[in-house]
Coordinates of C-alpha atoms in Angstrom, one line a residue:
X7 CA -32.9 28.3 9.1
X8 CA -33.3 25.8 6.3
X9 CA -36.9 24.8 5.4
X10 CA -35.8 21.8 3.4
X11 CA -36.5 18.3 4.6
X12 CA -33.6 16.3 6.0
X13 CA -32.0 13.8 3.5
X14 CA -33.5 10.3 3.7
X15 CA -31.5 7.9 5.9
X16 CA -30.2 4.7 4.3
X17 CA -32.0 1.5 5.4
X18 CA -30.4 -0.3 8.3
X19 CA -27.9 -2.9 7.3
X20 CA -29.3 -6.5 7.3
X21 CA -26.6 -9.2 7.3
X22 CA -26.4 -11.7 4.5
X23 CA -26.4 -15.4 5.2
X24 CA -25.4 -18.3 3.1
X25 CA -28.5 -19.8 1.6
X26 CA -27.0 -22.4 -0.8
X27 CA -23.8 -23.9 -2.2
X28 CA -23.3 -25.9 -5.3
X29 CA -20.4 -27.4 -7.3
X30 CA -21.4 -27.1 -11.0
X31 CA -17.8 -27.5 -12.3
X32 CA -14.8 -29.9 -11.9
X33 CA -12.3 -27.0 -11.6
X34 CA -12.0 -23.6 -10.1
X35 CA -14.8 -21.0 -10.6
X36 CA -13.3 -18.1 -12.5
X37 CA -16.5 -15.9 -12.9
X38 CA -20.1 -15.7 -11.7
X39 CA -22.7 -13.3 -13.2
X40 CA -26.4 -12.8 -12.8
X41 CA -28.2 -12.3 -16.1
X42 CA -29.9 -8.9 -16.8
X43 CA -33.2 -10.8 -17.2
X44 CA -32.7 -12.0 -13.6
X45 CA -33.6 -15.6 -14.4
X46 CA -30.1 -17.1 -14.7
X47 CA -26.8 -17.2 -13.0
X48 CA -23.9 -18.0 -15.3
X49 CA -20.7 -19.5 -14.0
X50 CA -17.4 -20.0 -15.8
X51 CA -14.7 -22.4 -14.9
X52 CA -11.1 -23.6 -15.5
X53 CA -12.6 -26.9 -16.7
X54 CA -13.5 -25.1 -19.9
X55 CA -17.3 -24.9 -19.4
X56 CA -19.9 -22.4 -18.7
X57 CA -22.9 -23.4 -16.5
X58 CA -26.3 -21.8 -16.4
X59 CA -27.9 -22.4 -13.0
X60 CA -31.0 -21.2 -11.1
X61 CA -30.3 -18.0 -9.2
X62 CA -32.6 -19.3 -6.4
X63 CA -31.9 -23.0 -6.0
X64 CA -28.4 -23.2 -7.8
X65 CA -29.8 -26.2 -9.7
X66 CA -28.1 -26.8 -13.0
X67 CA -30.1 -25.7 -16.1
X68 CA -27.4 -26.3 -18.8
X69 CA -23.7 -26.8 -19.2
X70 CA -22.1 -25.1 -22.3
X71 CA -19.1 -26.8 -23.9
X72 CA -17.0 -25.4 -26.7
X73 CA -13.8 -24.0 -25.3
X74 CA -11.7 -27.2 -25.3
X75 CA -14.0 -30.0 -26.5
X76 CA -17.2 -30.2 -28.5
X77 CA -19.6 -27.3 -29.2
X78 CA -22.9 -27.2 -27.4
X79 CA -25.2 -24.2 -28.4
X80 CA -22.2 -22.1 -29.4
X81 CA -23.7 -19.3 -31.5
X82 CA -20.7 -17.4 -32.5
X83 CA -16.9 -17.5 -31.9
X84 CA -15.2 -14.0 -32.1
X85 CA -11.7 -14.4 -33.4
X86 CA -9.1 -11.6 -33.5
X87 CA -7.2 -11.4 -30.3
X88 CA -3.6 -12.8 -30.5
X89 CA -3.3 -13.9 -26.9
X90 CA -5.6 -14.9 -24.0
X91 CA -8.9 -13.1 -23.8
X92 CA -9.3 -12.1 -20.2
X93 CA -12.5 -10.0 -20.0
X94 CA -15.7 -9.5 -22.1
X95 CA -18.9 -7.5 -21.6
X96 CA -22.0 -6.8 -23.5
X97 CA -23.1 -3.3 -24.4
X98 CA -26.1 -2.9 -22.0
X99 CA -28.1 -1.1 -24.8
X100 CA -27.8 -3.8 -27.4
X101 CA -27.0 -7.5 -27.3
X102 CA -25.3 -7.2 -30.7
X103 CA -22.1 -5.5 -29.4
X104 CA -19.4 -6.9 -27.1
X105 CA -16.2 -5.4 -25.8
X106 CA -13.3 -7.6 -24.9
X107 CA -9.8 -7.2 -23.4
X108 CA -6.8 -9.5 -23.6
X109 CA -3.2 -10.4 -23.0
X110 CA -2.4 -8.9 -26.4
X111 CA -2.9 -5.5 -24.6
X112 CA -5.9 -4.6 -26.9
X113 CA -9.5 -3.7 -26.3
X114 CA -11.7 -5.0 -29.1
X115 CA -15.3 -4.2 -30.1
X116 CA -17.3 -6.8 -31.8
X117 CA -20.5 -7.0 -33.9
X118 CA -22.1 -10.2 -32.5
X119 CA -24.4 -10.7 -35.4
X120 CA -21.6 -10.9 -38.0
X121 CA -18.7 -11.9 -35.7
X122 CA -16.6 -9.1 -37.1
X123 CA -14.2 -7.0 -35.0
X124 CA -15.3 -3.4 -35.7
X125 CA -12.6 -1.7 -33.6
X126 CA -9.2 -2.9 -32.3
X127 CA -7.6 -0.5 -29.9
X128 CA -4.0 -0.6 -28.8
X129 CA -5.1 0.2 -25.3
X130 CA -2.4 -0.7 -22.8
X131 CA 1.3 -1.7 -22.5
X132 CA 0.4 -4.8 -20.4
X133 CA -2.5 -7.3 -20.4
X134 CA -6.0 -5.8 -20.2
X135 CA -7.7 -7.2 -17.1
X136 CA -11.2 -5.7 -17.5
X137 CA -13.6 -4.0 -19.9
X138 CA -17.0 -2.5 -19.0
X139 CA -19.6 -0.4 -20.7
X140 CA -21.2 2.6 -19.1
X141 CA -25.0 2.2 -18.9
X142 CA -25.8 4.2 -22.1
X143 CA -23.3 2.0 -24.0
X144 CA -21.3 4.9 -25.5
X145 CA -18.1 4.6 -23.6
X146 CA -15.9 1.8 -22.2
X147 CA -13.6 1.6 -19.2
X148 CA -10.6 -0.6 -19.2
X149 CA -8.0 -1.6 -16.6
X150 CA -4.6 -3.2 -17.1
X151 CA -1.6 -4.8 -15.4
X152 CA 0.3 -1.7 -16.6
X153 CA -1.3 0.2 -13.7
X154 CA -3.6 2.3 -15.8
X155 CA -7.3 2.7 -16.2
X156 CA -8.6 4.4 -19.4
X157 CA -11.9 5.6 -20.9
X158 CA -12.7 4.9 -24.5
X159 CA -15.3 6.1 -27.0
X160 CA -17.1 2.9 -28.0
X161 CA -17.8 4.2 -31.5
X162 CA -14.5 5.8 -32.6
X163 CA -12.0 4.0 -30.3
X164 CA -10.6 7.3 -29.1
X165 CA -9.1 7.5 -25.6
X166 CA -11.3 10.1 -23.8
X167 CA -9.5 10.1 -20.5
X168 CA -6.9 8.3 -18.4
X169 CA -8.3 7.9 -15.0
X170 CA -5.2 6.5 -13.4
X171 CA -1.7 5.8 -14.7
X172 CA 0.4 4.8 -11.6
X173 CA 2.4 1.9 -13.2
X174 CA 2.1 0.1 -9.9
X175 CA 0.1 -1.6 -8.5
X176 CA -1.7 -3.3 -11.4
X177 CA -5.4 -2.6 -12.0
X178 CA -7.2 -5.9 -11.6
X179 CA -10.8 -4.8 -12.2
X180 CA -12.6 -1.6 -13.4
X181 CA -16.3 -1.0 -13.8
X182 CA -18.9 1.8 -14.0
X183 CA -21.4 2.2 -11.2
X184 CA -25.0 1.5 -12.2
X185 CA -25.8 5.2 -12.5
X186 CA -22.7 5.8 -14.7
X187 CA -21.3 8.5 -12.4
X188 CA -18.5 6.6 -10.7
X189 CA -15.8 4.0 -11.6
X190 CA -14.9 1.2 -9.1
X191 CA -11.2 0.1 -9.4
X192 CA -9.5 -2.9 -7.8
X193 CA -5.7 -2.8 -7.5
X194 CA -3.3 -5.5 -6.4
X195 CA -2.4 -3.8 -3.2
X196 CA -5.4 -4.9 -1.1
X197 CA -7.6 -1.9 -2.0
X198 CA -10.6 -0.8 -3.9
X199 CA -11.1 2.8 -5.1
X200 CA -14.1 4.7 -6.1
X201 CA -13.5 7.5 -8.7
X202 CA -15.8 10.3 -9.9
X203 CA -15.9 9.7 -13.7
X204 CA -16.4 13.3 -14.6
X205 CA -13.6 14.8 -12.5
X206 CA -11.3 11.9 -12.3
X207 CA -11.0 12.5 -8.5
X208 CA -10.7 9.5 -6.2
X209 CA -13.5 9.8 -3.6
X210 CA -13.2 6.6 -1.4
X211 CA -10.7 3.8 -0.7
X212 CA -11.9 0.5 0.7
X213 CA -9.6 -1.9 2.4
X214 CA -9.4 -4.8 4.9
X215 CA -9.6 -7.7 2.4
X216 CA -6.6 -9.5 0.8
X217 CA -5.8 -9.0 -2.9
X218 CA -2.3 -9.1 -4.1
X219 CA -2.3 -12.0 -6.6
X220 CA -5.6 -12.6 -8.4
X221 CA -7.8 -10.3 -10.5
X222 CA -10.9 -10.3 -8.3
X223 CA -14.1 -9.2 -9.9
X224 CA -15.8 -6.8 -7.5
X225 CA -19.4 -5.5 -7.6
X226 CA -21.7 -2.7 -6.5
X227 CA -25.0 -3.6 -4.7
X228 CA -27.8 -1.1 -4.9
X229 CA -30.9 -3.1 -4.2
X230 CA -31.1 -2.3 -0.4
X231 CA -28.6 0.5 0.4
X232 CA -25.4 1.1 -1.5
X233 CA -22.6 -1.3 -0.9
X234 CA -19.2 -2.4 -2.3
X235 CA -18.8 -6.2 -2.6
X236 CA -15.6 -8.1 -3.2
X237 CA -14.1 -11.5 -2.9
X238 CA -10.8 -12.0 -1.2
X239 CA -7.7 -14.2 -1.1
X240 CA -8.5 -15.0 2.6
X241 CA -11.4 -17.1 1.3
X242 CA -14.1 -14.6 2.4
X243 CA -16.6 -12.2 0.8
X244 CA -16.5 -8.6 2.1
X245 CA -19.2 -5.9 2.1
X246 CA -18.4 -2.2 2.7
X247 CA -20.7 0.7 3.2
X248 CA -20.2 2.8 0.0
X249 CA -20.3 6.1 1.8
X250 CA -18.7 5.3 5.1
X251 CA -16.0 3.0 3.7
X252 CA -16.4 0.7 6.8
X253 CA -16.6 -3.1 6.5
X254 CA -20.2 -4.1 7.2
X255 CA -19.8 -7.9 6.9
X256 CA -17.1 -10.5 6.3
X257 CA -18.9 -13.7 5.0
X258 CA -17.1 -16.9 5.6
X259 CA -17.7 -20.3 4.0
X260 CA -15.4 -20.8 1.0
X261 CA -12.2 -22.8 1.5
X262 CA -10.1 -21.1 -1.2
X263 CA -9.7 -17.6 -2.6
X264 CA -12.9 -16.0 -3.8
X265 CA -12.2 -14.3 -7.2
X266 CA -15.6 -13.4 -8.4
X267 CA -18.8 -12.0 -7.0
X268 CA -22.1 -10.8 -8.6
X269 CA -25.0 -8.9 -7.2
X270 CA -28.5 -9.7 -8.3
X271 CA -30.0 -6.7 -10.3
X272 CA -33.2 -6.5 -8.3
X273 CA -33.1 -8.8 -5.3
X274 CA -30.8 -8.8 -2.2
X275 CA -28.7 -11.7 -3.4
X276 CA -25.0 -12.1 -3.9
X277 CA -23.3 -15.0 -5.8
X278 CA -19.6 -15.9 -5.2
X279 CA -17.2 -18.3 -6.8
X280 CA -13.9 -19.8 -5.5
X281 CA -10.8 -21.5 -6.7
X282 CA -9.7 -25.2 -7.0
X283 CA -9.5 -26.1 -3.4
X284 CA -13.2 -25.2 -3.1
X285 CA -14.8 -25.2 -6.5
X286 CA -18.2 -24.0 -5.1
X287 CA -20.6 -21.3 -6.1
X288 CA -22.4 -19.9 -3.1
X289 CA -25.6 -17.9 -2.8
X290 CA -25.9 -15.3 0.0
X291 CA -29.3 -13.6 0.8
X292 CA -30.7 -11.0 3.2
X293 CA -33.7 -12.0 5.2
X294 CA -36.7 -9.7 4.8

């Protein structure tokens, strides 16, 4: 007979509701991200601008120009890729290092202070769709349209592991979990996969959403239970139970494909952004 206490039960799921919607851009929303400091929500758009908005009211704080006209508060332009740059992420341990991935099939590591590319990695045979640092900043995961997901040493550029190399379907998003133990992969066959980083073994598959065309940025929510969150080409936002793999909620409101979601680092909030027939950023919250 075991004398150990039973494992703690996860908190009961509380549905999210739409709290606000805003239209900070003239074109489709391509990316939404809460800032690590929790005080800003950044949104990127096909109109060539980045907007900084309030994560509670969605009120506009600033609009940053520079991609196609004028430069407003642009601190540094990092040049080196030879084709479209599709993904970029800061090293979580230092704001002076950025990793990027592009249609030139490379992963590049940058010194933000000098603007110099410190490492260029011939990473994939097709465009790189995502790059993401593990929480300690020492390794990077990349995904590609070539169907592979690889792990790189951020210091040397050496390939440490190939997590998946299936050729088809393309990998549209890859990211480390907040604890660094798992990798979440999105593939263009309507599925999300959770992989154990150390063993390379796939543990869970999440399905039910629609994703065959766009690279949709998914997220993990850990502020009140553990959930997988993703946009979908059916104009909805989906939430899955991480352990049970079941859909907990399908959030409706957008009127075009939702290609980016972001979970607030400390509060039970989700931001989502949608394409040209919608152009809105929406904020979803859990009531206490």
